[in-house]
Amino acid sequence: MQTKVFLFDVDGVLYDSMPQHAKACVQAFSEYGLTVPERLIYLYEGMTEGEAIRTIGLDIHAELTEETLNKIVERKRLLFNEDARPPLIRGAKELVEHLQINHFEFCMVTGSYQQKTIAMIQEDFGMEREDIVTGKEITHGKPHPEPFLLGLKKLKLPVSEVIAIENAPLGIESAKSAGLKCVALKTGLLSEAELKKCKADWVFQDCAELLRQLSYLN
């Protein structure tokens, strides 16, 4: 295998956490008298939390003041943090352990900057904080290429040597805009055909299948 470097998205790639994010977001909006379809939240998966809340507000034609927007963001974060620990995506632990044992390089790239998420990554995968790109470090969230470009900067490697692992349209767009090849996992709401339409280079069911297919990526 030629490629031995990866940039991982987190929600929906390593953790089955999107249902919890969606539930928290729906409830946070509802407390301000606003109804949000759950699917809408999945469409903006990958954005920073502030950008996602703002965009959802525009989509439902809600006139949110900056103060209300910030309160919804903080309420959503609190609800997510109070929820149970999300389960790992099938094969996630085994995949990362395989990469560590075989001296692959990798970095986590997430639009979130909740302490719960960061703590889980550090505990479950033995990651150092400097090897995690969060929404707090970037100006533009996905689909902008900035999150993955910052990941590349942390790895100090050329784009040709790195593959992104994603599961959502905006994340795939971000990776491709950064010049990366991209694996898409079918752990969200989209079908294989829809993920390929987003220009993913490979589509796998989950981390378990990705681990079985590692040797085919180059």
Short mmCIF file of C-alpha atoms in Angstrom, two decimals:
data_model
loop_
_atom_site.label_atom_id
_atom_site.label_comp_id
_atom_site.label_asym_id
_atom_site.label_seq_id
_atom_site.Cartn_x
_atom_site.Cartn_y
_atom_site.Cartn_z
CA MET A 1 0.00 0.00 0.00
CA GLN A 2 1.38 3.42 -0.95
CA THR A 3 -0.77 5.68 1.21
CA LYS A 4 -0.07 5.41 4.94
CA VAL A 5 -1.57 8.69 6.11
CA PHE A 6 -5.19 9.56 6.93
CA LEU A 7 -7.29 12.51 8.03
CA PHE A 8 -10.37 11.24 9.89
CA ASP A 9 -13.65 13.02 10.36
CA VAL A 10 -15.10 12.08 13.77
CA ASP A 11 -18.92 12.23 14.01
CA GLY A 12 -20.37 9.49 11.83
CA VAL A 13 -16.92 8.09 10.99
CA LEU A 14 -15.50 7.00 14.34
CA TYR A 15 -18.59 7.54 16.52
CA ASP A 16 -22.26 6.92 15.78
CA SER A 17 -22.96 10.31 17.34
CA MET A 18 -25.04 12.07 14.68
CA PRO A 19 -28.39 10.83 16.12
CA GLN A 20 -27.44 12.50 19.42
CA HIS A 21 -26.32 15.71 17.69
CA ALA A 22 -29.59 15.77 15.72
CA LYS A 23 -31.72 15.17 18.82
CA ALA A 24 -29.93 17.90 20.77
CA CYS A 25 -30.25 20.35 17.89
CA VAL A 26 -33.97 19.68 17.40
CA GLN A 27 -34.61 20.18 21.11
CA ALA A 28 -32.52 23.36 21.34
CA PHE A 29 -34.48 24.95 18.49
CA SER A 30 -37.81 23.72 19.92
CA GLU A 31 -37.12 25.52 23.21
CA TYR A 32 -37.25 28.74 21.18
CA GLY A 33 -40.50 27.73 19.50
CA LEU A 34 -38.83 26.59 16.27
CA THR A 35 -39.38 23.27 14.47
CA VAL A 36 -36.43 21.75 12.62
CA PRO A 37 -36.67 18.57 10.46
CA GLU A 38 -34.01 16.10 11.65
CA ARG A 39 -32.81 15.38 8.11
CA LEU A 40 -31.85 19.05 7.72
CA ILE A 41 -29.32 18.64 10.50
CA TYR A 42 -27.66 15.74 8.70
CA LEU A 43 -27.35 17.82 5.53
CA TYR A 44 -25.14 20.31 7.36
CA GLU A 45 -23.06 17.69 9.15
CA GLY A 46 -19.44 18.80 9.15
CA MET A 47 -20.00 22.52 9.56
CA THR A 48 -18.90 24.15 12.79
CA GLU A 49 -21.78 24.20 15.25
CA GLY A 50 -22.29 27.94 14.93
CA GLU A 51 -22.35 27.83 11.14
CA ALA A 52 -24.75 24.88 11.14
CA ILE A 53 -27.21 26.54 13.54
CA ARG A 54 -27.11 29.77 11.54
CA THR A 55 -27.69 27.93 8.23
CA ILE A 56 -30.53 25.83 9.65
CA GLY A 57 -32.14 29.00 10.97
CA LEU A 58 -32.04 30.52 7.50
CA ASP A 59 -33.49 27.36 5.96
CA ILE A 60 -36.52 27.38 8.27
CA HIS A 61 -36.92 31.15 7.73
CA ALA A 62 -36.30 31.97 11.39
CA GLU A 63 -35.13 35.49 12.11
CA LEU A 64 -32.50 34.72 14.74
CA THR A 65 -30.66 37.50 16.49
CA GLU A 66 -26.99 36.90 17.20
CA GLU A 67 -27.86 36.52 20.88
CA THR A 68 -30.54 33.89 20.22
CA LEU A 69 -28.29 32.02 17.79
CA ASN A 70 -25.52 31.84 20.39
CA LYS A 71 -27.99 30.64 23.03
CA ILE A 72 -29.25 27.86 20.75
CA VAL A 73 -25.66 26.80 20.03
CA GLU A 74 -24.81 26.67 23.74
CA ARG A 75 -28.04 24.84 24.60
CA LYS A 76 -27.39 22.28 21.87
CA ARG A 77 -23.87 21.70 23.19
CA LEU A 78 -25.15 21.26 26.73
CA LEU A 79 -27.81 18.75 25.66
CA PHE A 80 -25.27 16.74 23.65
CA ASN A 81 -22.77 16.73 26.51
CA GLU A 82 -25.44 15.54 28.95
CA ASP A 83 -26.44 12.62 26.70
CA ALA A 84 -24.97 9.13 26.96
CA ARG A 85 -21.61 8.39 25.41
CA PRO A 86 -22.22 7.57 21.71
CA PRO A 87 -21.18 4.11 20.48
CA LEU A 88 -18.21 3.61 18.21
CA ILE A 89 -18.83 2.95 14.52
CA ARG A 90 -18.33 -0.76 13.76
CA GLY A 91 -14.62 -1.46 13.31
CA ALA A 92 -13.44 2.02 14.39
CA LYS A 93 -11.36 0.83 17.34
CA GLU A 94 -9.82 -2.02 15.34
CA LEU A 95 -9.03 0.26 12.39
CA VAL A 96 -7.22 2.86 14.48
CA GLU A 97 -5.33 0.20 16.44
CA HIS A 98 -4.21 -1.37 13.16
CA LEU A 99 -2.96 2.00 11.94
CA GLN A 100 -1.08 2.64 15.17
CA ILE A 101 0.54 -0.81 15.25
CA ASN A 102 1.63 -0.50 11.61
CA HIS A 103 2.99 3.04 12.01
CA PHE A 104 0.45 4.86 9.88
CA GLU A 105 0.12 8.59 10.48
CA PHE A 106 -3.26 10.17 11.05
CA CYS A 107 -5.05 13.19 12.43
CA MET A 108 -8.68 13.78 13.48
CA VAL A 109 -10.58 16.64 11.82
CA THR A 110 -13.92 17.61 13.40
CA GLY A 111 -16.21 20.61 13.17
CA SER A 112 -17.08 20.18 16.85
CA TYR A 113 -15.14 21.58 19.75
CA GLN A 114 -17.12 20.12 22.62
CA GLN A 115 -14.99 18.80 25.44
CA LYS A 116 -16.99 15.55 25.44
CA THR A 117 -15.91 14.81 21.86
CA ILE A 118 -12.28 15.75 22.43
CA ALA A 119 -12.10 13.70 25.64
CA MET A 120 -13.59 10.64 23.90
CA ILE A 121 -11.05 10.82 21.06
CA GLN A 122 -8.17 11.09 23.51
CA GLU A 123 -9.43 8.26 25.72
CA ASP A 124 -10.57 5.80 23.04
CA PHE A 125 -7.76 6.31 20.53
CA GLY A 126 -4.85 7.59 22.62
CA MET A 127 -4.68 10.81 20.60
CA GLU A 128 -2.71 13.86 21.69
CA ARG A 129 -4.63 17.14 21.65
CA GLU A 130 -2.28 18.58 19.01
CA ASP A 131 -3.31 15.76 16.63
CA ILE A 132 -6.96 16.86 16.63
CA VAL A 133 -8.33 19.71 14.48
CA THR A 134 -11.51 21.16 16.03
CA GLY A 135 -14.02 23.82 15.07
CA LYS A 136 -12.37 26.16 17.56
CA GLU A 137 -9.18 26.33 15.48
CA ILE A 138 -10.72 27.21 12.13
CA THR A 139 -12.40 30.25 10.63
CA HIS A 140 -14.36 28.38 7.94
CA GLY A 141 -15.96 25.00 8.58
CA LYS A 142 -16.72 22.31 6.02
CA PRO A 143 -17.42 22.45 3.04
CA HIS A 144 -14.54 24.95 3.02
CA PRO A 145 -11.17 23.13 2.68
CA GLU A 146 -9.68 24.88 5.71
CA PRO A 147 -10.28 22.03 8.24
CA PHE A 148 -8.45 19.48 6.10
CA LEU A 149 -5.74 21.96 5.09
CA LEU A 150 -5.04 22.51 8.79
CA GLY A 151 -4.90 18.73 9.24
CA LEU A 152 -2.34 18.53 6.44
CA LYS A 153 -0.34 21.27 8.12
CA LYS A 154 -0.29 19.31 11.38
CA LEU A 155 0.92 16.20 9.55
CA LYS A 156 3.48 18.22 7.57
CA LEU A 157 2.89 16.08 4.49
CA PRO A 158 1.92 16.81 0.87
CA VAL A 159 -1.69 16.28 -0.15
CA SER A 160 -0.71 13.45 -2.52
CA GLU A 161 0.24 11.22 0.44
CA VAL A 162 -2.96 11.66 2.45
CA ILE A 163 -6.51 10.25 2.23
CA ALA A 164 -9.53 11.75 4.01
CA ILE A 165 -12.16 9.55 5.68
CA GLU A 166 -15.63 11.12 5.63
CA ASN A 167 -19.33 10.25 5.70
CA ALA A 168 -21.18 13.46 4.84
CA PRO A 169 -21.55 15.58 1.66
CA LEU A 170 -20.02 18.74 3.12
CA GLY A 171 -17.09 16.79 4.51
CA ILE A 172 -16.44 15.11 1.17
CA GLU A 173 -16.61 18.49 -0.56
CA SER A 174 -14.17 19.92 1.96
CA ALA A 175 -11.70 17.08 1.44
CA LYS A 176 -11.89 17.24 -2.36
CA SER A 177 -11.51 21.05 -2.28
CA ALA A 178 -8.32 20.53 -0.27
CA GLY A 179 -7.05 18.27 -3.07
CA LEU A 180 -7.41 15.04 -1.11
CA LYS A 181 -8.63 11.65 -2.21
CA CYS A 182 -11.59 10.70 -0.05
CA VAL A 183 -13.10 7.53 1.37
CA ALA A 184 -16.80 7.85 2.23
CA LEU A 185 -18.47 5.61 4.80
CA LYS A 186 -22.18 4.74 4.51
CA THR A 187 -22.90 5.51 8.15
CA GLY A 188 -25.21 8.49 7.57
CA LEU A 189 -28.39 9.02 5.60
CA LEU A 190 -26.94 8.88 2.09
CA SER A 191 -26.79 5.88 -0.23
CA GLU A 192 -23.65 4.69 -2.01
CA ALA A 193 -24.85 6.33 -5.25
CA GLU A 194 -25.36 9.66 -3.46
CA LEU A 195 -21.91 9.50 -1.86
CA LYS A 196 -20.28 8.77 -5.21
CA LYS A 197 -22.20 11.71 -6.67
CA CYS A 198 -20.43 13.82 -4.05
CA LYS A 199 -17.19 12.69 -5.77
CA ALA A 200 -15.98 10.29 -3.09
CA ASP A 201 -13.17 8.12 -4.50
CA TRP A 202 -14.19 5.01 -2.56
CA VAL A 203 -17.34 4.10 -0.65
CA PHE A 204 -17.37 1.52 2.17
CA GLN A 205 -20.01 0.42 4.64
CA ASP A 206 -18.09 1.35 7.79
CA CYS A 207 -14.64 1.25 9.43
CA ALA A 208 -14.69 -2.55 9.50
CA GLU A 209 -14.96 -2.75 5.72
CA LEU A 210 -12.38 0.02 5.31
CA LEU A 211 -9.93 -1.99 7.41
CA ARG A 212 -10.46 -5.03 5.16
CA GLN A 213 -9.89 -2.89 2.06
CA LEU A 214 -6.89 -0.83 3.20
CA SER A 215 -4.49 -2.53 0.81
CA TYR A 216 -6.59 -1.38 -2.19
CA LEU A 217 -6.18 2.33 -1.41
CA ASN A 218 -3.39 4.07 -3.29
#
